[in-house]
Coordinates of C-alpha atoms in Angstrom, one line a residue:
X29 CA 17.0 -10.3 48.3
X30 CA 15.5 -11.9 45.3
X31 CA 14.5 -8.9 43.0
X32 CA 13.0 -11.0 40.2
X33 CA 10.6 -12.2 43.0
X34 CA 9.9 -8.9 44.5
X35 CA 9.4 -7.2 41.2
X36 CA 6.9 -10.3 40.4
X37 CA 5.0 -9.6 43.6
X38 CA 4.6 -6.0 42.9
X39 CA 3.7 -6.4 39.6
X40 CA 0.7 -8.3 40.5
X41 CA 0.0 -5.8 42.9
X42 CA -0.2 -3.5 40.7
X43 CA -1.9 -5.3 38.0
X44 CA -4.8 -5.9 41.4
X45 CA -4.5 -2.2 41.4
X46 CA -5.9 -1.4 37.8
X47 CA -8.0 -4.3 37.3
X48 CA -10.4 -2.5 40.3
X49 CA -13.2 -1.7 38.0
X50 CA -16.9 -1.0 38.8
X51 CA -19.8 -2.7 36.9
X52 CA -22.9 -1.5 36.5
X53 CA -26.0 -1.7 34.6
X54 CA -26.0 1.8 32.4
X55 CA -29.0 2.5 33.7
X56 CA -27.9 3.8 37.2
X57 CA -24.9 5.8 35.3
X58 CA -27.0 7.6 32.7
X59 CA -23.5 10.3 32.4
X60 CA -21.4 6.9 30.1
X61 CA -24.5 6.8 27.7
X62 CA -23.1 9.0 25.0
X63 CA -19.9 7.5 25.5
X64 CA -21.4 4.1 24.5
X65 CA -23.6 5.5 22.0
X66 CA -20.3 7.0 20.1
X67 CA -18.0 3.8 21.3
X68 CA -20.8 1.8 18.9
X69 CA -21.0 3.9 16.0
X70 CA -17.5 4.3 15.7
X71 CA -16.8 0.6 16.5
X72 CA -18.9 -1.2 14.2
X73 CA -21.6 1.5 13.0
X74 CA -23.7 0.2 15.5
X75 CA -27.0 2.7 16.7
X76 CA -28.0 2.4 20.4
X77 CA -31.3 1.2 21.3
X78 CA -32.4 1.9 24.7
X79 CA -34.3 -1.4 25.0
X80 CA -31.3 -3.4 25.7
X81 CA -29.7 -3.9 28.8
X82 CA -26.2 -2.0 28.8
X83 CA -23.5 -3.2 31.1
X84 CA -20.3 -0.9 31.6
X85 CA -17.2 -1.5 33.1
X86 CA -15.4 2.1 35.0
X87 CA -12.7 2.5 36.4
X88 CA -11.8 5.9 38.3
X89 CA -14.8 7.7 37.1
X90 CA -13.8 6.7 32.9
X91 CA -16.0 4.4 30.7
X92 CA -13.6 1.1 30.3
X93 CA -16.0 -1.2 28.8
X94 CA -19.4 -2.3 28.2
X95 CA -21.2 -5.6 26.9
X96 CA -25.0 -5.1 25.8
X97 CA -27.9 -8.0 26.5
X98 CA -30.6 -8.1 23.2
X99 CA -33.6 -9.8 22.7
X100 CA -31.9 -11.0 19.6
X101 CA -28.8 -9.7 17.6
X102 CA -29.1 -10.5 13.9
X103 CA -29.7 -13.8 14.2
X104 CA -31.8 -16.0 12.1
X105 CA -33.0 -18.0 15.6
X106 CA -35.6 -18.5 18.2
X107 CA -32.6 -18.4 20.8
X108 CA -32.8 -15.8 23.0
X109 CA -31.5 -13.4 25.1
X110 CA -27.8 -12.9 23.3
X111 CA -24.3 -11.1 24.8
X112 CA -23.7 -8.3 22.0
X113 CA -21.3 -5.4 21.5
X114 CA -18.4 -6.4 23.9
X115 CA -16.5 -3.8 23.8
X116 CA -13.4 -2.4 25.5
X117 CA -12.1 0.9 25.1
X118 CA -9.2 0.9 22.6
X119 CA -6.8 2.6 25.3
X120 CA -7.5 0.1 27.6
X121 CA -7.3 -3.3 25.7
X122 CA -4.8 -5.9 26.6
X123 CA -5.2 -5.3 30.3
X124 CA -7.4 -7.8 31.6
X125 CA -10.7 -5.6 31.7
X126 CA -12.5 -7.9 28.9
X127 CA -11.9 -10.7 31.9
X128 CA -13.0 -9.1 34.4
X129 CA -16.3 -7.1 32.3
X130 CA -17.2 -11.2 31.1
X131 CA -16.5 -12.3 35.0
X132 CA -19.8 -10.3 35.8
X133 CA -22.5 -12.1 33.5
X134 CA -23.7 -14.6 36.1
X135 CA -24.1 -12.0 38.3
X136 CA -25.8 -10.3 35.8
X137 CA -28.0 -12.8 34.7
X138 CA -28.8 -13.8 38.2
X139 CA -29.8 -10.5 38.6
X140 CA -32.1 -10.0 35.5
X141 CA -33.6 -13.6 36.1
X142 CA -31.6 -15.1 33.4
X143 CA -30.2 -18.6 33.3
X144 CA -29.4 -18.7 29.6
X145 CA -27.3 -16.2 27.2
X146 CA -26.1 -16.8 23.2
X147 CA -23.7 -15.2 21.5
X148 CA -22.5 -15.4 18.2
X149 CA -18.8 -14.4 17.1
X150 CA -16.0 -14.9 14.7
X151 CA -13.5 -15.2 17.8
X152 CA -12.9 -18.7 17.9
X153 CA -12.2 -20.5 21.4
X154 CA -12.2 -17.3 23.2
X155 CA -15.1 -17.4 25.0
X156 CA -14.7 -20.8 26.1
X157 CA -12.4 -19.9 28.7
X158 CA -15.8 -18.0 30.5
X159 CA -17.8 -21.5 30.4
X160 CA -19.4 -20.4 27.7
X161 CA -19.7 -24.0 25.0
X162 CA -20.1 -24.4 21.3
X163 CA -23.6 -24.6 19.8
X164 CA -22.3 -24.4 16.3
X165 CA -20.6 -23.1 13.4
X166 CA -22.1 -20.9 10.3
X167 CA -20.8 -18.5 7.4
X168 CA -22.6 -15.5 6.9
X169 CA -23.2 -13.4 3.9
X170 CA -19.6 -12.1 3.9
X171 CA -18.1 -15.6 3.5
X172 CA -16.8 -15.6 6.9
X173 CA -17.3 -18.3 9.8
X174 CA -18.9 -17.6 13.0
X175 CA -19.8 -19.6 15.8
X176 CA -23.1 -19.8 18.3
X177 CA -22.5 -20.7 21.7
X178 CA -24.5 -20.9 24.1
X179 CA -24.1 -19.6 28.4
X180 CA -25.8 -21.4 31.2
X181 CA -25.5 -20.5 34.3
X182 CA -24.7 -24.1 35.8
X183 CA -22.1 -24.3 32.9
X184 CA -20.0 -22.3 35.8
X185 CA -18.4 -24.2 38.1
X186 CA -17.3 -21.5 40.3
X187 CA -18.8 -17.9 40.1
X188 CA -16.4 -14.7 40.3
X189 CA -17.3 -12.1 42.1
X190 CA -19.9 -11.5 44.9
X191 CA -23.4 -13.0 44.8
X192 CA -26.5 -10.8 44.4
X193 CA -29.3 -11.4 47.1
X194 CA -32.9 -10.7 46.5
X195 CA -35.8 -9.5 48.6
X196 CA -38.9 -11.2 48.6
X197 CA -39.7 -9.0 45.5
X198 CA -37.0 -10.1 43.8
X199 CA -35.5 -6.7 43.7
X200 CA -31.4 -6.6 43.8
X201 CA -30.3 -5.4 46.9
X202 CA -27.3 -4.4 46.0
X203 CA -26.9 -2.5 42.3
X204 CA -23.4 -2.4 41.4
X205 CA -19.9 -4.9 41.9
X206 CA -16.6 -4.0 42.0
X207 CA -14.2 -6.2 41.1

């Protein structure tokens, strides 16, 4: 028997195992909202505002991550709606949950009626990777670079996850993906 092989297949077995998250608009899972509140003050001093549209990522019941879509975000622009406050739980970095938590934003923007998201970030290239592209590049106040780019929805060429389907009212019919 080849163990390196059969340790490699389990391994991703596993790593299927705890990537099983549950996203969900924060909305419908009003018991994580203090959690995100204090995840954002102690991140980045951030305060909550209950006009934006929360996303969180759980897993097993536990807040993993959340993202948060703004009218604007500190920006000097007419662009709008932008991603803001990605954020994964410090326990839980480096295991692929960012992926799957930026997998769900067509989805999500399907479902808010959305084809369009900005964001801007000092990561470099990162986002690329989710077919977001490049708008441009800017220094702040603080001396330090950042860049705009832009999300469309066509930009994807395939989606991940499932699809949302609408009634005639263009309500969701289903309300949460797990991935």
């Amino acid at each position: 028997i080849n163990t390196k092989l059969t340790d490699q297949k389990l391994y991703f077995k596993i790593k299927m195992v705890i990537l099983m998250i549950k996203i969900d608009y924060l909305n419908h899972n009003k018991k994580y909202k203090n959690d995100v509140i204090k995840n954002l003050k102690e991140w980045n001093n951030k305060s909550f505002d209950n006009k934006d549209i929360t996303v969180i990522a759980t897993k097993d019941n536990e807040l993993v991550g959340f993202y948060q879509i703004k009218e604007h975000d500190n920006d000097n622009t007419s662009f709008s709606p932008w991603l803001a406050n990605v954020y994964i739980i410090p326990s839980k970095r480096k295991l692929g949950y960012s992926k799957k938590l930026l997998e769900s934003i067509p989805t999500i923007l399907k479902d808010l009626g959305y084809d369009t998201l900005y964001l801007h970030t000092k990561l470099n290239d990162y986002y690329d990777k989710f077919g977001w592209k490049k708008l441009m590049s800017f220094i702040k106040d603080d001396g330090i670079e950042r860049s705009i780019y832009i999300f469309k929805i066509w930009f994807v060429t395939k989606t991940k996850g499932p699809e949302i389907f609408f009634d005639k009212k263009k309500t969701p019919l289903i309300t949460e993906l797990i991935f």
